[in-house]
PDB file of C-alpha atoms in Angstrom:
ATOM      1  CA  UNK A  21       0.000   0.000   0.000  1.00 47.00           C
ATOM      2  CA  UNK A  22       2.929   2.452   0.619  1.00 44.00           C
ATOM      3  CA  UNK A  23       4.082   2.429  -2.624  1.00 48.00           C
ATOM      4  CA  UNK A  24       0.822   2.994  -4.626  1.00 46.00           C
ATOM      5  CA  UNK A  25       0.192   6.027  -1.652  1.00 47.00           C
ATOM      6  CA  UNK A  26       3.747   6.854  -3.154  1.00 45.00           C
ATOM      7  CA  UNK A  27       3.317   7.118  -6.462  1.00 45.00           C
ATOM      8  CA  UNK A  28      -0.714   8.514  -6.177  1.00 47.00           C
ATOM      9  CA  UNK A  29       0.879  11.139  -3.977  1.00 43.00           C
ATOM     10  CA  UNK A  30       2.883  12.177  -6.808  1.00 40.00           C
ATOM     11  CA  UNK A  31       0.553  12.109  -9.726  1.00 44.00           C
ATOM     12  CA  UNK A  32      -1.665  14.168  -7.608  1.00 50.00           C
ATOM     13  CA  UNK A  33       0.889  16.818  -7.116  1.00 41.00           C
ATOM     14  CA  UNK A  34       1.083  17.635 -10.739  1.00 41.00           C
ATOM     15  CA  UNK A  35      -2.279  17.437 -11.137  1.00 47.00           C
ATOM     16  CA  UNK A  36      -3.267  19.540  -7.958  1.00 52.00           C
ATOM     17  CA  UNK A  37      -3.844  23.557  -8.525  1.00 54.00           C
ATOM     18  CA  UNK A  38      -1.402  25.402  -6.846  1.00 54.00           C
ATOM     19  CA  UNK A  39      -2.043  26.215  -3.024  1.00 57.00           C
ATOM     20  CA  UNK A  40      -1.369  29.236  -1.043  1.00 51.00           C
ATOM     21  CA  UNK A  41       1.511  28.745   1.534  1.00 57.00           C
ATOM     22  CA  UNK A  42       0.306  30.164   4.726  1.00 80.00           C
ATOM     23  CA  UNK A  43      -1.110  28.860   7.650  1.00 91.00           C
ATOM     24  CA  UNK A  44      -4.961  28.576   8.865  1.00 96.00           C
ATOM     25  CA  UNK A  45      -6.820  29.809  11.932  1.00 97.00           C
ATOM     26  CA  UNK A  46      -7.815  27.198  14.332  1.00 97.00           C
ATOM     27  CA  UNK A  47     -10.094  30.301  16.396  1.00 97.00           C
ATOM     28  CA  UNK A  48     -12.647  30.332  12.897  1.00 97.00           C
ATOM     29  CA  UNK A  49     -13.779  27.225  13.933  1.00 97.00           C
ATOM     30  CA  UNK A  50     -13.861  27.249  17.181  1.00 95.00           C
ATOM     31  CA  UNK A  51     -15.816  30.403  17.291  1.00 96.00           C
ATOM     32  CA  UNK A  52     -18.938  28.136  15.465  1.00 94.00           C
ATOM     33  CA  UNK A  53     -21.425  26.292  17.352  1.00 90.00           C
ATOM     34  CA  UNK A  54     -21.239  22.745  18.173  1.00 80.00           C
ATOM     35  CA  UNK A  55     -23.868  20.544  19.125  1.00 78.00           C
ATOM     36  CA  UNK A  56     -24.437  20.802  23.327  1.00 75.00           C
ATOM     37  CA  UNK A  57     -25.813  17.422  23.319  1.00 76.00           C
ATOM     38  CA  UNK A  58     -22.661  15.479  21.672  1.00 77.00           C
ATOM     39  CA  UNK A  59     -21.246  13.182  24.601  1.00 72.00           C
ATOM     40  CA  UNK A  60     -18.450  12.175  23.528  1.00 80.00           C
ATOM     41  CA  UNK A  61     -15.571  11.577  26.178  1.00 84.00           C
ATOM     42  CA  UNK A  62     -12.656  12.244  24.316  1.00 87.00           C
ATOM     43  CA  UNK A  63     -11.300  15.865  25.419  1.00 88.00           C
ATOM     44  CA  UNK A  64      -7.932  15.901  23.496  1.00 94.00           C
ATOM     45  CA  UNK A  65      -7.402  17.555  19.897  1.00 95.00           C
ATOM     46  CA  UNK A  66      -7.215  14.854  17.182  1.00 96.00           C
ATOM     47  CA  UNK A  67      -3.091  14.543  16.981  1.00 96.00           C
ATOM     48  CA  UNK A  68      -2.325  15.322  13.615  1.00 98.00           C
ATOM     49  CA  UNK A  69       1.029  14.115  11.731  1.00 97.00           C
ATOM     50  CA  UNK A  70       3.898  15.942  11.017  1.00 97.00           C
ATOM     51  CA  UNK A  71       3.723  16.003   7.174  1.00 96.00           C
ATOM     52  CA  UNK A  72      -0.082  18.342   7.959  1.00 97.00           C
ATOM     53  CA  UNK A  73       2.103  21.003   9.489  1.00 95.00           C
ATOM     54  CA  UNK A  74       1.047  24.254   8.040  1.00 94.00           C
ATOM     55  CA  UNK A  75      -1.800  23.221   6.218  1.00 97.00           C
ATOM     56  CA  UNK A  76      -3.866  22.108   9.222  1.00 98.00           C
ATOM     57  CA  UNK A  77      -4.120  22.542  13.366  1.00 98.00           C
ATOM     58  CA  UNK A  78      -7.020  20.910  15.360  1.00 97.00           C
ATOM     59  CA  UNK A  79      -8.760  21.381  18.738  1.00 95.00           C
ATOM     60  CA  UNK A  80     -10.964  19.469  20.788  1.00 92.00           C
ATOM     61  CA  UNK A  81     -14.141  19.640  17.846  1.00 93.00           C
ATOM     62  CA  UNK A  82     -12.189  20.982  14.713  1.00 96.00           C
ATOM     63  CA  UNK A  83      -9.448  20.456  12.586  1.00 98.00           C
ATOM     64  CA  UNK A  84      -8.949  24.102  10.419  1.00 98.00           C
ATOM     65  CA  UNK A  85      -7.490  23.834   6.556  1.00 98.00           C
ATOM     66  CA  UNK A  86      -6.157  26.370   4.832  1.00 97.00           C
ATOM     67  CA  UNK A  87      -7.050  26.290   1.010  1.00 96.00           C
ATOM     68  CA  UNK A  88      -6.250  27.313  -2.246  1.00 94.00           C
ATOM     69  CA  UNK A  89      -8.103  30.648  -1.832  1.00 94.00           C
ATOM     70  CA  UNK A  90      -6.251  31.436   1.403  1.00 95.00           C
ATOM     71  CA  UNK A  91      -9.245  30.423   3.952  1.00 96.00           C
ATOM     72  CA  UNK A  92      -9.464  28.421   6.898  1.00 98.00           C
ATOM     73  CA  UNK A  93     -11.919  25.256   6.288  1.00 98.00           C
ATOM     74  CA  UNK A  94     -13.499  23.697   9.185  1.00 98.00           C
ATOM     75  CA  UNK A  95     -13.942  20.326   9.766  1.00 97.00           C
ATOM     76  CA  UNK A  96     -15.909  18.976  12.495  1.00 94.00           C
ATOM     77  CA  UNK A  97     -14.554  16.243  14.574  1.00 94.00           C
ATOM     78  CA  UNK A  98     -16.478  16.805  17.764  1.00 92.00           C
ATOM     79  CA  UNK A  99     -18.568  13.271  17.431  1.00 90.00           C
ATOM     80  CA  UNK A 100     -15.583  10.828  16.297  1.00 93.00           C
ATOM     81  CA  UNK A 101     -14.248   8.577  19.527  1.00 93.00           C
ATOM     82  CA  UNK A 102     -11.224   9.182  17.286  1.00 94.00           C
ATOM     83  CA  UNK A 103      -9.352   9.486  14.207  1.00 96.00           C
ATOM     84  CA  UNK A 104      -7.134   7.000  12.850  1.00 97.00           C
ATOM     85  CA  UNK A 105      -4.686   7.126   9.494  1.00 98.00           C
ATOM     86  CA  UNK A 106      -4.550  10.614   8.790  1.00 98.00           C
ATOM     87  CA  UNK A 107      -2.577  11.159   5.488  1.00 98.00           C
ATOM     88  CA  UNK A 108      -1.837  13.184   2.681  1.00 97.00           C
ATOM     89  CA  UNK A 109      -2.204  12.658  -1.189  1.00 95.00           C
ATOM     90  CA  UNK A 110      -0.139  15.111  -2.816  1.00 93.00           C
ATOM     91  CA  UNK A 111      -0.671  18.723  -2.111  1.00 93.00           C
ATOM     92  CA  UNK A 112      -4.433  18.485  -2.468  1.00 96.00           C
ATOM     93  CA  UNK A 113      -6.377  16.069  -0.607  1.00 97.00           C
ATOM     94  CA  UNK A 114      -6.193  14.878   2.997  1.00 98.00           C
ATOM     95  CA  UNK A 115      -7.873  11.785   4.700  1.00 98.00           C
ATOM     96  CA  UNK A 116      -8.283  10.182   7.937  1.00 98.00           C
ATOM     97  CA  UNK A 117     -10.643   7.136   9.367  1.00 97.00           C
ATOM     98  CA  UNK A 118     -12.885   8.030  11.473  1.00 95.00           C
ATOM     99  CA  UNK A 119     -15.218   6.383  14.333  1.00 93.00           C
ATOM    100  CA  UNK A 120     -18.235   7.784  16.310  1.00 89.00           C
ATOM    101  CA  UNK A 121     -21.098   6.166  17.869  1.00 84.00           C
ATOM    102  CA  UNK A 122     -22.100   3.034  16.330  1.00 82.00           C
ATOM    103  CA  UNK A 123     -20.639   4.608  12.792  1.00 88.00           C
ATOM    104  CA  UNK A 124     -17.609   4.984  10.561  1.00 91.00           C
ATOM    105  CA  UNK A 125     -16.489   6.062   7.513  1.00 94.00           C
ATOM    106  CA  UNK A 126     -13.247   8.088   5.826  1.00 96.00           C
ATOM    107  CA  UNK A 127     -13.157  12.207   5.703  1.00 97.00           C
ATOM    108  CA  UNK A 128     -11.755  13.031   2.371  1.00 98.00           C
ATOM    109  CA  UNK A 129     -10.576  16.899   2.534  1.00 98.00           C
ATOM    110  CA  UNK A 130     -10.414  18.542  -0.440  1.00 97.00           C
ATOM    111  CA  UNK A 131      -8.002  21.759  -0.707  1.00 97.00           C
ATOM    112  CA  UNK A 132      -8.619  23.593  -3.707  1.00 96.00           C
ATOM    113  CA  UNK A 133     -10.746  26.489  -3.908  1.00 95.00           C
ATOM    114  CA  UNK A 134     -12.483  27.464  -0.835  1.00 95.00           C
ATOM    115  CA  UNK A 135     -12.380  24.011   0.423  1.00 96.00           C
ATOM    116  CA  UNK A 136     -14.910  21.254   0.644  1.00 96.00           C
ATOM    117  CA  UNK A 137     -15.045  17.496   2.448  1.00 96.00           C
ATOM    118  CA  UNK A 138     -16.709  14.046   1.941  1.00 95.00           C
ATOM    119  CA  UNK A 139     -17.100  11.287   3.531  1.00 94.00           C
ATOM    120  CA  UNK A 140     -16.359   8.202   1.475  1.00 94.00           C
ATOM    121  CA  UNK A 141     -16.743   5.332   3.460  1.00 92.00           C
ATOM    122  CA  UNK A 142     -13.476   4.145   3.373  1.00 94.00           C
ATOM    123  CA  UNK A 143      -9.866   5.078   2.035  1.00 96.00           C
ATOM    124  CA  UNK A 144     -10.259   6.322  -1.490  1.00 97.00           C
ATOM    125  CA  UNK A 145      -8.160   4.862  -4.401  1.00 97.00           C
ATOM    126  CA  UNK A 146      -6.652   7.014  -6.636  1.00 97.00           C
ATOM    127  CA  UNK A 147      -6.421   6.186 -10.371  1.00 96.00           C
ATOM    128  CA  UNK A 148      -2.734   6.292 -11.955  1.00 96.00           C
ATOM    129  CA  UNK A 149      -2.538   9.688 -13.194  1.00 94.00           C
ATOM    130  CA  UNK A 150      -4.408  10.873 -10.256  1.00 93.00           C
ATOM    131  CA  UNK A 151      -7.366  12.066 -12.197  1.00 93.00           C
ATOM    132  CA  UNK A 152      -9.890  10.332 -10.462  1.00 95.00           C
ATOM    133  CA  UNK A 153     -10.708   7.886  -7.295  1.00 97.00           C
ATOM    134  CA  UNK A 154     -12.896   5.582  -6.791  1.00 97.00           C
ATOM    135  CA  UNK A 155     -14.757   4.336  -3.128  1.00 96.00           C
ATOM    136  CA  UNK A 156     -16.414   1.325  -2.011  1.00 95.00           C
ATOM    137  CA  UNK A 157     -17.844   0.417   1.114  1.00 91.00           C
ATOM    138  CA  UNK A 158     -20.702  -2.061   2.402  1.00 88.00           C
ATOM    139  CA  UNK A 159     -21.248  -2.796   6.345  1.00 81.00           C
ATOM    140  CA  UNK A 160     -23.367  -5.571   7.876  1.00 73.00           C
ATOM    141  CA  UNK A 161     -25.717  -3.102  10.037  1.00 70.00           C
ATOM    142  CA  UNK A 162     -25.381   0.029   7.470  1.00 66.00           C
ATOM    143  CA  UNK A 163     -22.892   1.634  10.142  1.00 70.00           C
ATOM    144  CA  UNK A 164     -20.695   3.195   7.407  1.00 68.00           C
ATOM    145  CA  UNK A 165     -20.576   6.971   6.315  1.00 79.00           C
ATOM    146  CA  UNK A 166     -20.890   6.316   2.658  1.00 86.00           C
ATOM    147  CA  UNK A 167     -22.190   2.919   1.997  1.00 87.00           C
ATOM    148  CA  UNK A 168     -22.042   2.263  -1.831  1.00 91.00           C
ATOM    149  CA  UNK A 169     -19.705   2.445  -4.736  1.00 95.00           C
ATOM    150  CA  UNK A 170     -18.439   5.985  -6.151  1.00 95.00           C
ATOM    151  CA  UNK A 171     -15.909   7.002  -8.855  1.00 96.00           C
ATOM    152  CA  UNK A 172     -14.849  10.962  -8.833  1.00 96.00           C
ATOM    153  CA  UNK A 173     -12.890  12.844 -11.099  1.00 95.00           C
ATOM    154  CA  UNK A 174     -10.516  15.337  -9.822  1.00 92.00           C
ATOM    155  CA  UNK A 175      -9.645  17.527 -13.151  1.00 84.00           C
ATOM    156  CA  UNK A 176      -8.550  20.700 -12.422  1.00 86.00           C
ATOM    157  CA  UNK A 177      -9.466  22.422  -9.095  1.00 88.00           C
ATOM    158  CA  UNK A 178     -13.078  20.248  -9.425  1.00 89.00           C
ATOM    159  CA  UNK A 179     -14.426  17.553  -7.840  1.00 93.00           C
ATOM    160  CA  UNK A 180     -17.149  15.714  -9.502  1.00 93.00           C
ATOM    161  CA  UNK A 181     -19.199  12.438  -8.979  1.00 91.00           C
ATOM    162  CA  UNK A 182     -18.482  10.472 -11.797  1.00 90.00           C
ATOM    163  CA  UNK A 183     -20.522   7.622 -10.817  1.00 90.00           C
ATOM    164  CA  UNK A 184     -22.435   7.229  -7.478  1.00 90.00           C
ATOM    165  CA  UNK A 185     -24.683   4.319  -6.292  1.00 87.00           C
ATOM    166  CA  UNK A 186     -25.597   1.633  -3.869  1.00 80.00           C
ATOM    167  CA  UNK A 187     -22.953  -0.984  -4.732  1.00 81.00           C
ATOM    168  CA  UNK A 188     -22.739  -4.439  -4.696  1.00 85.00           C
ATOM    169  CA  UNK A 189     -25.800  -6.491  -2.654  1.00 82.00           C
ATOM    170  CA  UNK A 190     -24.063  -7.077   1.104  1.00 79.00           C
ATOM    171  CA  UNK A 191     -25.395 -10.836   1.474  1.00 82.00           C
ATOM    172  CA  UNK A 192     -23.664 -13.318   1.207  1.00 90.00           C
ATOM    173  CA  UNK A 193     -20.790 -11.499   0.107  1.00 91.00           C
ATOM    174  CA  UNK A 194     -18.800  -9.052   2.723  1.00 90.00           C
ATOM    175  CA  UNK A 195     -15.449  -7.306   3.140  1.00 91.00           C
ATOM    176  CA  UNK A 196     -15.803  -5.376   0.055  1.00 93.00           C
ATOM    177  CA  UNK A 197     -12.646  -3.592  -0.768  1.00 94.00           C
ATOM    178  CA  UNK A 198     -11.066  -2.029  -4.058  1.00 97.00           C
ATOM    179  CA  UNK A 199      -7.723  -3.827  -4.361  1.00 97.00           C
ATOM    180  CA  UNK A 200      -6.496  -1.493  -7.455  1.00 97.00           C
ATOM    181  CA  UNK A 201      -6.428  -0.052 -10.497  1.00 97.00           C
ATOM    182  CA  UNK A 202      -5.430  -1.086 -14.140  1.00 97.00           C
ATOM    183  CA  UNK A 203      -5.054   1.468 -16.295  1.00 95.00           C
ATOM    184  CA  UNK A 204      -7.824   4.522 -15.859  1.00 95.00           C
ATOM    185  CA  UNK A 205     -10.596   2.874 -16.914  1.00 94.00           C
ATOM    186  CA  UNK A 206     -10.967  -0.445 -14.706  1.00 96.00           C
ATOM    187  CA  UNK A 207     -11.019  -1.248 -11.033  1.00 97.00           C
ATOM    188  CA  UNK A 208     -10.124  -4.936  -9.614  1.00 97.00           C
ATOM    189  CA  UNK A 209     -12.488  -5.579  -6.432  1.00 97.00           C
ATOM    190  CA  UNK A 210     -12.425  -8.388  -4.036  1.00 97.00           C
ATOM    191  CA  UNK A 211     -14.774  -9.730  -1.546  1.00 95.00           C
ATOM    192  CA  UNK A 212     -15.367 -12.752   0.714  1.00 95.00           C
ATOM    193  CA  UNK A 213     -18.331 -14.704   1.197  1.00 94.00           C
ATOM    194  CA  UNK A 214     -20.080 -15.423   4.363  1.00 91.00           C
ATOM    195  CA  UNK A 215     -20.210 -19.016   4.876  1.00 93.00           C
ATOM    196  CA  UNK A 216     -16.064 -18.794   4.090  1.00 93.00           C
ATOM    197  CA  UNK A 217     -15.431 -17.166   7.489  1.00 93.00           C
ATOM    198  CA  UNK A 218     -18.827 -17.275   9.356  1.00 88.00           C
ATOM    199  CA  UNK A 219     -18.246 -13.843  11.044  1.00 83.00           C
ATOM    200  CA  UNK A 220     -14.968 -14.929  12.610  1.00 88.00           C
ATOM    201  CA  UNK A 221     -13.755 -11.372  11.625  1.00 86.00           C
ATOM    202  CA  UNK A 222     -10.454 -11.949  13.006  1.00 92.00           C
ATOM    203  CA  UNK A 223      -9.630 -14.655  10.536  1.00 93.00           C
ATOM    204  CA  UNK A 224     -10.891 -12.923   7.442  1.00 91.00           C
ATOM    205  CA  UNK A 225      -7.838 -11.374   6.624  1.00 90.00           C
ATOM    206  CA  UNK A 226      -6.463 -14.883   5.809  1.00 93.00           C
ATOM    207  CA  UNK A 227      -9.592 -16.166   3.724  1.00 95.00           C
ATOM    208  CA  UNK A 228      -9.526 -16.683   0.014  1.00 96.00           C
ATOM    209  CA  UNK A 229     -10.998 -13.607  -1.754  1.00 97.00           C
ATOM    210  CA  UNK A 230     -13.503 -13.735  -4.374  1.00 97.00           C
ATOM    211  CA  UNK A 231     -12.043 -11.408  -7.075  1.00 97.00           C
ATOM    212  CA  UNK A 232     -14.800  -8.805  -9.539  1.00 96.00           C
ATOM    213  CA  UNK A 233     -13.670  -5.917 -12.087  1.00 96.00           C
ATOM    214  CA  UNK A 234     -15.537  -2.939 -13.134  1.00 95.00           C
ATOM    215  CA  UNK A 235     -14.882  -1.232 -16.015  1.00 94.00           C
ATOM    216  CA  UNK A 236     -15.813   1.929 -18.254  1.00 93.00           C
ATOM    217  CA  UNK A 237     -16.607  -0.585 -21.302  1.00 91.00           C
ATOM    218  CA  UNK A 238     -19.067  -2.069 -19.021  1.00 90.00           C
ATOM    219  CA  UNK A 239     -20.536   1.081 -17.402  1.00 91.00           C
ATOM    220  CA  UNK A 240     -18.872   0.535 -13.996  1.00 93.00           C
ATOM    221  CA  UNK A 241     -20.825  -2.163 -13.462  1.00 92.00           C
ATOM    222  CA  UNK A 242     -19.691  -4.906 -10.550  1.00 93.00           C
ATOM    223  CA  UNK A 243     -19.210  -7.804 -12.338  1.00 93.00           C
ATOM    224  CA  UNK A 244     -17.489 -11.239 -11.611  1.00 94.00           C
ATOM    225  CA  UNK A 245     -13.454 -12.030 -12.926  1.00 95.00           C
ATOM    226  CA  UNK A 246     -10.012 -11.104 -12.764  1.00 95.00           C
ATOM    227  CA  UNK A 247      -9.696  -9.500 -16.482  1.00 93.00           C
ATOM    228  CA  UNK A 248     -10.114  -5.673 -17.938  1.00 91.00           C
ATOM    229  CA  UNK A 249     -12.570  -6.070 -21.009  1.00 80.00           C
ATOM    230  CA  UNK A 250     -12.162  -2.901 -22.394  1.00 67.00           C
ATOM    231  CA  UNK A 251     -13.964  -3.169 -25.378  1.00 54.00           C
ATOM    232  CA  UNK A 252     -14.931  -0.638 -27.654  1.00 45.00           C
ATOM    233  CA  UNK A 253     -15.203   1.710 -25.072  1.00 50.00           C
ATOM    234  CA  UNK A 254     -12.707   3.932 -23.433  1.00 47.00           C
TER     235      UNK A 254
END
């Protein structure tokens, strides 16, 4: 995984607009309201890493951003138990896991322009030239922050869903996960069916996948296999 975070990390710093150097104002965000009624114990800042120095600075319920048109960004972390995985793609885009109460998903933060985050379930993949990602995730109790299958395109200082919907059925198939790209225009996904692990999750990394591909020639589609069918299409 580090070297694919390697070389996405540099794609998307060519492709990223350029981004004003400064630094951004932790006291914007926490001069807005946050919800009285949020119980959540943790009292420390989420403890960001050292390659978000400049760029970012947190308190107990925000982390700030500072973005391409010189602003400070808010994000909310107030409700998370915690935040785990915080990283950087390229100059643009930051990311962290997050959990909260009986809920998860991934904050992407997006730096260009005046700023702008999603939540995509789980860690985005980035295609090869860092043009686009793509996002799948599927829970048993429909805990997750996203819960589908998305593919966004990042040209310029945009981001735009490409595709967005509900993803693959969650019975009796689970562990969804994008294992990678080939090419720009096809995704290899894996899963694992039920009765192969029988919700011993702490043997399931160690269970024979079942391997899909979705493509462009075949609208996205999930679709069983281990081969890119292009096709006529791009």
């Amino acid at each position: 995984m580090a070297g694919s975070s390697a070389l996405a990390a540099i794609a998307l710093a060519h492709a990223a607009p350029a981004l004003a150097n400064e630094a951004p104002d932790i006291s914007i965000c926490d001069d807005l309201p946050s919800d009285p009624y949020i119980t959540v114990d943790r009292v420390d800042p989420i403890s960001l890493p050292a390659d978000w120095e400049g760029v970012a600075t947190s308190s107990r319920n925000w982390i700030a951003i500072w973005t391409e048109h010189s602003r400070t960004y808010c994000v909310e972390t107030a409700w998370m138990f915690e935040a785990t995985n915080l990283e950087r793609f390229g100059e643009r885009f930051l990311g962290f896991d997050w959990i909260g109460l009986e809920a998860f998903g991934y904050v992407l933060i997006d730096r260009a322009r005046q700023g702008r985050e999603i939540d995509t379930g789980s860690r985005p993949i980035f295609s090869p030239d860092g043009s686009k990602f793509a996002t799948l995730q599927r829970s048993d109790a429909n805990y997750g922050g996203f819960e589908g299958f998305a593919i966004w395109q990042t040209h310029g200082n945009m981001l735009e869903p490409y595709i967005v919907n509900a993803g693959p059925p969650l019975y009796p198939m689970y562990d969804w996960r994008i294992d990678r790209w080939e090419g720009e225009h096809c995704l290899h996904i894996s899963a694992v069916p039920y009765d192969r692990f029988e919700g011993k999750w702490e043997i399931l990394p160690g269970v024979t996948r079942d391997h899909y591909v979705s493509s462009a020639s075949n609208d996205w589609r999930i679709l069983e296999g281990v081969e890119c069918k292009m096709g006529n299409r791009p």
